[in-house]
Short mmCIF file of C-alpha atoms in Angstrom, two decimals:
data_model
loop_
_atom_site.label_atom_id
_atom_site.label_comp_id
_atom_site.label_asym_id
_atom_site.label_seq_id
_atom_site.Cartn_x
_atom_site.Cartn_y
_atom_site.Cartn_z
CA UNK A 1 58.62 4.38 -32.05
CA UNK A 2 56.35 1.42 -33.13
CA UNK A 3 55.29 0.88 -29.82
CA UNK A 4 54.20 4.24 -29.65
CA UNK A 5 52.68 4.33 -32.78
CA UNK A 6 51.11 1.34 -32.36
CA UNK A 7 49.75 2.96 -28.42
CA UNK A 8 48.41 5.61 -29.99
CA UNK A 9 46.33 3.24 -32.66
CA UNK A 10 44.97 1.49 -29.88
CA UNK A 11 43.80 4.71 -27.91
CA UNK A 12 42.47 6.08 -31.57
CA UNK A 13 40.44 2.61 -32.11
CA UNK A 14 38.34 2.57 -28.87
CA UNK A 15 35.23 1.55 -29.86
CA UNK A 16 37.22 -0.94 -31.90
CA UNK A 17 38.40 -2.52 -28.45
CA UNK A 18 35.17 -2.26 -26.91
CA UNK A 19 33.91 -3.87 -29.92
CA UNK A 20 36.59 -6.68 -28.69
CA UNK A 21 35.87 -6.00 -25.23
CA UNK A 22 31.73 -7.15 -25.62
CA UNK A 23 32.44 -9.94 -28.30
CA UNK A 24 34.97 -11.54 -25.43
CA UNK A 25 31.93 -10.59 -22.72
CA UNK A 26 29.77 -13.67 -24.84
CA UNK A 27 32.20 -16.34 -25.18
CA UNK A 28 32.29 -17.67 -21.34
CA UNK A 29 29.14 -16.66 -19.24
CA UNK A 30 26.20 -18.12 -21.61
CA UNK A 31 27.90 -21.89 -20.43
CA UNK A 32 28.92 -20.51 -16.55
CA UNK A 33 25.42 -19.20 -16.77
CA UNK A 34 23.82 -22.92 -16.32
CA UNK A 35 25.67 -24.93 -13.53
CA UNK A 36 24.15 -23.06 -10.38
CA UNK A 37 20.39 -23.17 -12.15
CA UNK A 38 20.68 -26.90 -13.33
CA UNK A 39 18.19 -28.55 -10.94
CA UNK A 40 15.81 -25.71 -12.53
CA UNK A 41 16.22 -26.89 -15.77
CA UNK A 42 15.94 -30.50 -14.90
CA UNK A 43 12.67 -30.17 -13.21
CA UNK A 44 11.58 -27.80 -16.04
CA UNK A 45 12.33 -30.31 -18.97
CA UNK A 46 11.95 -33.39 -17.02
CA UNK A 47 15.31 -34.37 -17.44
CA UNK A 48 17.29 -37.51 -15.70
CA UNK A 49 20.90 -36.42 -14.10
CA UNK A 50 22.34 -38.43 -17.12
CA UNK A 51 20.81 -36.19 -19.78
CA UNK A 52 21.35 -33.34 -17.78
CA UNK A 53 25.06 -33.98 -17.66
CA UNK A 54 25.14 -33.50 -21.85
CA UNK A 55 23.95 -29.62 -21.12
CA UNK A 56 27.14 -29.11 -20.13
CA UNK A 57 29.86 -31.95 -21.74
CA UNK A 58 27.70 -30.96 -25.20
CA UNK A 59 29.72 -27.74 -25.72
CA UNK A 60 33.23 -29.08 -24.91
CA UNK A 61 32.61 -31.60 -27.64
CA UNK A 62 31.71 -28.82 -30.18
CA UNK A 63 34.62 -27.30 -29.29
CA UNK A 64 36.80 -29.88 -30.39
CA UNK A 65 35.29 -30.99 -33.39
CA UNK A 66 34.35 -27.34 -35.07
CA UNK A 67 37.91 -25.55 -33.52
CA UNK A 68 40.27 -26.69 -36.35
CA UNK A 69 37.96 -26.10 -39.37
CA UNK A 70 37.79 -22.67 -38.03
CA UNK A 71 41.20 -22.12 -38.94
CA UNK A 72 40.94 -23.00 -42.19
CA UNK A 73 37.46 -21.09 -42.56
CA UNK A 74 39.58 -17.85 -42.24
CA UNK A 75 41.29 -18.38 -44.88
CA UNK A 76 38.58 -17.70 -47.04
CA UNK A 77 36.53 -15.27 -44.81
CA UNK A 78 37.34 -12.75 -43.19
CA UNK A 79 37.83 -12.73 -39.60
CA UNK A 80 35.42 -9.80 -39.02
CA UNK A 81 32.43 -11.58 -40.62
CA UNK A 82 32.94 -15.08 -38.91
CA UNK A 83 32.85 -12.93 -35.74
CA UNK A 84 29.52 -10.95 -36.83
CA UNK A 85 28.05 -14.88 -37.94
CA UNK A 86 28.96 -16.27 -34.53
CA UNK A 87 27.56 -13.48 -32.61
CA UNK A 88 24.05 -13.79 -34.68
CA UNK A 89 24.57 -17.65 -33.72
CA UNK A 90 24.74 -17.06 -30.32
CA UNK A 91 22.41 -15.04 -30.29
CA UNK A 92 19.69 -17.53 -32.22
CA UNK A 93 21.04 -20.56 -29.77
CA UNK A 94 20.31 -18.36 -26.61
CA UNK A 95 16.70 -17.51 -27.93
CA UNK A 96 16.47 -21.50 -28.56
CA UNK A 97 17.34 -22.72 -25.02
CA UNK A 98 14.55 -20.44 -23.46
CA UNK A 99 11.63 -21.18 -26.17
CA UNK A 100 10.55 -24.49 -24.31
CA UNK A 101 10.89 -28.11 -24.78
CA UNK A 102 14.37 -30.46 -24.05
CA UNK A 103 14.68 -30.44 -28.67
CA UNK A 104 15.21 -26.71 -28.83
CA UNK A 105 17.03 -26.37 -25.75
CA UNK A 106 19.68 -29.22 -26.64
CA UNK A 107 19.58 -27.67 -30.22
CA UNK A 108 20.39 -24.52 -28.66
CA UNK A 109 23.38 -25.96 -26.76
CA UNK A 110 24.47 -27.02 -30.14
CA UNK A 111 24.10 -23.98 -31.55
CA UNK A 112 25.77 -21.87 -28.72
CA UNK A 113 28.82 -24.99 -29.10
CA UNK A 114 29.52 -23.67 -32.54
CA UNK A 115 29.54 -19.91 -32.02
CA UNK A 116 31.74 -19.47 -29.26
CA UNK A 117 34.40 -22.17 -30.79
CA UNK A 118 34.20 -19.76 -33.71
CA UNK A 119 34.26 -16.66 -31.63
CA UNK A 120 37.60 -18.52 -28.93
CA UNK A 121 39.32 -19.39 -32.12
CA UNK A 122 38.75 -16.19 -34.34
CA UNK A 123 39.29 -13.08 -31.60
CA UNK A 124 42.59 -13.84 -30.59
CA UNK A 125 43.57 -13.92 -34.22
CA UNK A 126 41.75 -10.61 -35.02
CA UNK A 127 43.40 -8.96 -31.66
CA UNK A 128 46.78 -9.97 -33.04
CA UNK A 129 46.08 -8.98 -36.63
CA UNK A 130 45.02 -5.45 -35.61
CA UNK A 131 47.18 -4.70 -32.71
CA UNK A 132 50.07 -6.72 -33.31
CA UNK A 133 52.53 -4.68 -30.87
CA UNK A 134 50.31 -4.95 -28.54
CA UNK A 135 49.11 -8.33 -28.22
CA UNK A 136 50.12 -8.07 -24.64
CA UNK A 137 47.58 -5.63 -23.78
CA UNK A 138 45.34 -6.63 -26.05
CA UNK A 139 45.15 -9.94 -24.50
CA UNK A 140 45.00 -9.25 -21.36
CA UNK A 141 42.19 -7.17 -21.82
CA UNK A 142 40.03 -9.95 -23.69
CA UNK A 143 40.87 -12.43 -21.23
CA UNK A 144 40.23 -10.09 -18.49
CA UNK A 145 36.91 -9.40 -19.57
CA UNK A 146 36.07 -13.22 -20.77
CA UNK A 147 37.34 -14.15 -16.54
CA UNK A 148 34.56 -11.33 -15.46
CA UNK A 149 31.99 -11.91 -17.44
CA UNK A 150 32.40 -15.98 -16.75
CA UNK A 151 32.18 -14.97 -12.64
CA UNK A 152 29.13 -12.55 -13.18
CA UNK A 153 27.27 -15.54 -15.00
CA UNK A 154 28.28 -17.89 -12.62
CA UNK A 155 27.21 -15.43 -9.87
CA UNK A 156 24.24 -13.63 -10.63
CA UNK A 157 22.28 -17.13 -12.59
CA UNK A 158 20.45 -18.40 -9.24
CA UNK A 159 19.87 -14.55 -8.38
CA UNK A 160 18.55 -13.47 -11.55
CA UNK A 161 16.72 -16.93 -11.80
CA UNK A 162 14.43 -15.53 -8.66
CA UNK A 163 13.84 -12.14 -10.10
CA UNK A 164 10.77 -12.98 -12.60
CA UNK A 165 8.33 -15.52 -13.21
CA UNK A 166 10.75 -16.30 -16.01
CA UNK A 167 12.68 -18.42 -13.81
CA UNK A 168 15.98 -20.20 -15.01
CA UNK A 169 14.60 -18.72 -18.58
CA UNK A 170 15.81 -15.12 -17.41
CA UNK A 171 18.63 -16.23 -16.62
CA UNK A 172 19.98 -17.96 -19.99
CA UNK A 173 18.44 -15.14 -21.81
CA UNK A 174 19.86 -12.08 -19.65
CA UNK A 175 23.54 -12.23 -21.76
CA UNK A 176 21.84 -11.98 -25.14
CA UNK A 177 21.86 -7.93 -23.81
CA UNK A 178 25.49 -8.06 -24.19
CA UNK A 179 24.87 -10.06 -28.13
CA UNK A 180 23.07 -7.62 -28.91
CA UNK A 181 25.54 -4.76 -28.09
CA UNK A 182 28.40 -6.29 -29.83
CA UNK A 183 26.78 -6.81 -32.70
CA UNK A 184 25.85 -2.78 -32.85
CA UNK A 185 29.77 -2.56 -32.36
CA UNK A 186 30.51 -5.05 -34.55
CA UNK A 187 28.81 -4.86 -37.77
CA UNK A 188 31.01 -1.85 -38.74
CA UNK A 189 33.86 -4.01 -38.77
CA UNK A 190 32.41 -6.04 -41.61
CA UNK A 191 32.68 -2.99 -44.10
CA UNK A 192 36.42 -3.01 -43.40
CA UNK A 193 39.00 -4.19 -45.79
CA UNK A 194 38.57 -8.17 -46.30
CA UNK A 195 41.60 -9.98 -45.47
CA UNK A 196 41.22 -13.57 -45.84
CA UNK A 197 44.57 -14.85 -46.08
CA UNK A 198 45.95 -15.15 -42.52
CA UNK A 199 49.26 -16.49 -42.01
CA UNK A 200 49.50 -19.22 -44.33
CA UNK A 201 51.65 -22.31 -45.12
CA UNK A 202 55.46 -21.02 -44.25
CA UNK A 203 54.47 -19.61 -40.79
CA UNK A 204 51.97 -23.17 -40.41
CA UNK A 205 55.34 -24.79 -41.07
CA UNK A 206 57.43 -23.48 -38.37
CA UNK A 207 54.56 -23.27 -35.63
CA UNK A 208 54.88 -26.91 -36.20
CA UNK A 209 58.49 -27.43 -35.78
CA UNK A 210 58.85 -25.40 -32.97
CA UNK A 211 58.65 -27.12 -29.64
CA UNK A 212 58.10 -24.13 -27.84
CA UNK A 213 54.75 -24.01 -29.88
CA UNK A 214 53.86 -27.67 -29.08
CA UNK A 215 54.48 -26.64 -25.34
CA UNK A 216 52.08 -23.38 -25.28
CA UNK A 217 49.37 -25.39 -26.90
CA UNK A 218 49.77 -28.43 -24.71
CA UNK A 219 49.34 -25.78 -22.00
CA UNK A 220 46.37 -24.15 -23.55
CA UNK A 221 44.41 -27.74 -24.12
CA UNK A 222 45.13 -28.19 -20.51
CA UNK A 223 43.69 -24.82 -19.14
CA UNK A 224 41.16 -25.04 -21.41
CA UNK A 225 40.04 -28.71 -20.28
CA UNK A 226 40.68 -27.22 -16.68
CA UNK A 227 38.25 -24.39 -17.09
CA UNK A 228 35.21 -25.79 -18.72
CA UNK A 229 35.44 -28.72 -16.33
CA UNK A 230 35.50 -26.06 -13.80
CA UNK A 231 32.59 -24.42 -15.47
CA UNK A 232 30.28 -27.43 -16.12
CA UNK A 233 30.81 -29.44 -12.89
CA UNK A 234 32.30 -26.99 -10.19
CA UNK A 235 28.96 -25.53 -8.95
CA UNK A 236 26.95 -29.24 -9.01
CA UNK A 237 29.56 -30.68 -7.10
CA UNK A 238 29.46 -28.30 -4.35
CA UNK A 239 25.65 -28.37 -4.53
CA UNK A 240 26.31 -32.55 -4.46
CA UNK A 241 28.20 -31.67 -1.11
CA UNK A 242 25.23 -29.61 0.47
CA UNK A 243 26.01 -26.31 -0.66
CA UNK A 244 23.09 -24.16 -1.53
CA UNK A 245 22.85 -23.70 -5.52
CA UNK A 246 23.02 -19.84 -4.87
CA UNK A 247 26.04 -20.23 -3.02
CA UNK A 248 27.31 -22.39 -5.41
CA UNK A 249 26.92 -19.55 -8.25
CA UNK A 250 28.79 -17.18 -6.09
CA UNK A 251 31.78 -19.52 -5.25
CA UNK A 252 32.37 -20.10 -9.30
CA UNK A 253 32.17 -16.47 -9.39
CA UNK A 254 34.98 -15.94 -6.72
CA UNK A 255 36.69 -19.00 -9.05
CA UNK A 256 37.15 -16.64 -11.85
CA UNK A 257 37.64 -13.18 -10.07
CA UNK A 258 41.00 -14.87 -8.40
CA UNK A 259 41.84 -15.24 -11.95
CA UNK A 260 41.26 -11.90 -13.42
CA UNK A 261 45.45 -10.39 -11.79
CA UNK A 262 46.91 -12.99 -13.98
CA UNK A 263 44.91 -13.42 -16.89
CA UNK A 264 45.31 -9.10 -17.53
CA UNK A 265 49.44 -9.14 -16.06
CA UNK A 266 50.56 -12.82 -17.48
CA UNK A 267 49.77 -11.67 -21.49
CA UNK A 268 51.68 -8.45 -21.02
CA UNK A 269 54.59 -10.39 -18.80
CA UNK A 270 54.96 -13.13 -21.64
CA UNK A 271 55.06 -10.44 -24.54
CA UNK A 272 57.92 -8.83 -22.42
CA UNK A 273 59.77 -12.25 -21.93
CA UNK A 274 61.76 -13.82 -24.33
CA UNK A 275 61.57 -17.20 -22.49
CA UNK A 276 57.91 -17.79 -21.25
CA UNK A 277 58.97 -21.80 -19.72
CA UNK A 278 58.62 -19.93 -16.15
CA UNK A 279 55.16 -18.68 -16.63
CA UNK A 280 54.07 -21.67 -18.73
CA UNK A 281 55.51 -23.86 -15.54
CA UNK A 282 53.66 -21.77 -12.95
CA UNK A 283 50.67 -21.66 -14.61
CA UNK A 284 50.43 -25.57 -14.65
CA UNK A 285 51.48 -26.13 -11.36
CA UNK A 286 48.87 -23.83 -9.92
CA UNK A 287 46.24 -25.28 -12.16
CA UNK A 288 46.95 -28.58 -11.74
CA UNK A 289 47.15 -28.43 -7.57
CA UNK A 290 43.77 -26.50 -8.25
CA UNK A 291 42.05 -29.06 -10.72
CA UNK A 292 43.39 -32.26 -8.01
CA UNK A 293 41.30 -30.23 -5.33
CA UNK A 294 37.97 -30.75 -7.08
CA UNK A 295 38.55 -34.59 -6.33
CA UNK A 296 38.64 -34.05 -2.97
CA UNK A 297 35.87 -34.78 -0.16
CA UNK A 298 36.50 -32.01 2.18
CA UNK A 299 34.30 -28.46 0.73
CA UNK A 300 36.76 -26.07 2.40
CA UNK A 301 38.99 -27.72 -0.07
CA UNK A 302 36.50 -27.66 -2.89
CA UNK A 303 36.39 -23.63 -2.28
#
């Protein structure tokens, strides 16, 4: 009956999930976005290969260092307005990277750093908090649509770079559509009940104690290293190896459609499992075999 209930909520609370749907669409494909265009942006801002590197390590750095005060930030706001503030973040950092000069453009990357910790951090937590019987679903569709929108920036960046006199510009700036459009979605959300106070010390306590939780966030760190490494480095190594930089974008593109089965079936699977050590153990093995690959000399291997 809850499950049904709880069905029927998430049918009645569609805009609601496409509110989720277009927040998840900015998290991934503002940073896939850059590796196929990179010798663009080099020539552009007269960048070495050295300080070109930082575009993309810049982020994963935020990421640490702002992730766990974002935690603690929703316990005193809620998570509906640190998701409106991070999209209106992104959205400044993305106008930033395109206004000209390497000072805006690296404060940009800062910028864009901050919002989508805030935004990886907070949306999962929202999902759960509003559709807590189906976090399964929920999840997979978030993660889904993250996967997607990662391979469309990774794809369509030299493309789109070619399409103007804009150049690389139009291609950075092409995702604040999707900003804007969550925004539209998302203010609404703001005017909701406030509720700061999400799961606090008790549940902190046993997260902590529980070596189950320990494993699924060792896992997580992992993927999470796996994919932005992916992200920032996948498409100039290939391009190192004599790939064209278009063809680059469209092989990190193929990289996360082979993803999109089990990101949308794994969330729903684990939900249905009371043991998830298989999935967590399959999950490494296959990302680990696939991470070792990117080491190798051979591009067949490579794709």
């Amino acid at each position: 009956m809850n499950h049904l209930r709880e069905t029927q909520r998430l049918q009645n609370n569609g805009l609601l999930v496409i509110g989720i749907v277009l927040v998840a669409s900015t998290l991934r494909a503002p940073l896939t976005a850059v590796g196929p265009i990179i010798e663009q942006i080099k020539l552009d801002l007269g960048i070495n290969n050295g300080v070109a590197g930082m575009i993309t390590t810049i982020p994963l750095l935020i990421f640490g260092i702002v992730s766990p005060f974002v935690s603690k930030m929703m316990a005193r706001i809620s998570m509906a307005h640190i998701l409106c503030y991070a999209l209106l973040l992104t959205m400044i950092a993305l106008i930033l990277r395109v206004s000209g000069g390497v000072i805006p453009f690296f404060v940009g990357t800062i910028m864009l750093g901050v919002s989508i910790a805030c935004g990886n951090v907070t949306l999962p937590a929202y999902a759960k908090w509003q559709f807590p019987l189906q976090i399964g679903v929920i999840t997979g569709i978030y993660s889904a649509t993250m996967n997607l929108t990662a391979g469309l920036g990774g794809g369509v960046s030299y493309p789109l770079s070619a399409m103007t006199s804009l150049g690389y510009r139009f291609s950075l700036i092409f995702w604040i559509v999707f900003v804007v459009m969550a925004l539209l979605l998302w203010l609404p959300q703001t005017k909701r009940m406030s509720q700061s106070h999400y799961e606090k010390e008790t549940k902190a306590t046993k997260v902590i104690a529980s070596k189950m939780a320990w494993a699924v966030a060792l896992t997580m760190a992992f993927q999470s290293m796996t994919f932005y490494s992916v992200v920032a480095w996948y498409p100039s190594i290939l391009i190192s190896k004599g790939v064209e930089a278009e063809w680059a974008g469209y092989f990190l593109m193929i990289n996360q459609f082979a993803q999109l089965p089990m990101t949308f079936t794994f969330p729903i699977l684990a939900e249905k499992m009371k043991n998830q050590r298989l999935l967590i153990l399959i999950i490494v093995v296959l990302m680990f075999t696939g991470f070792s690959l990117l080491f190798t000399t051979q591009v067949w291997a490579l794709i």
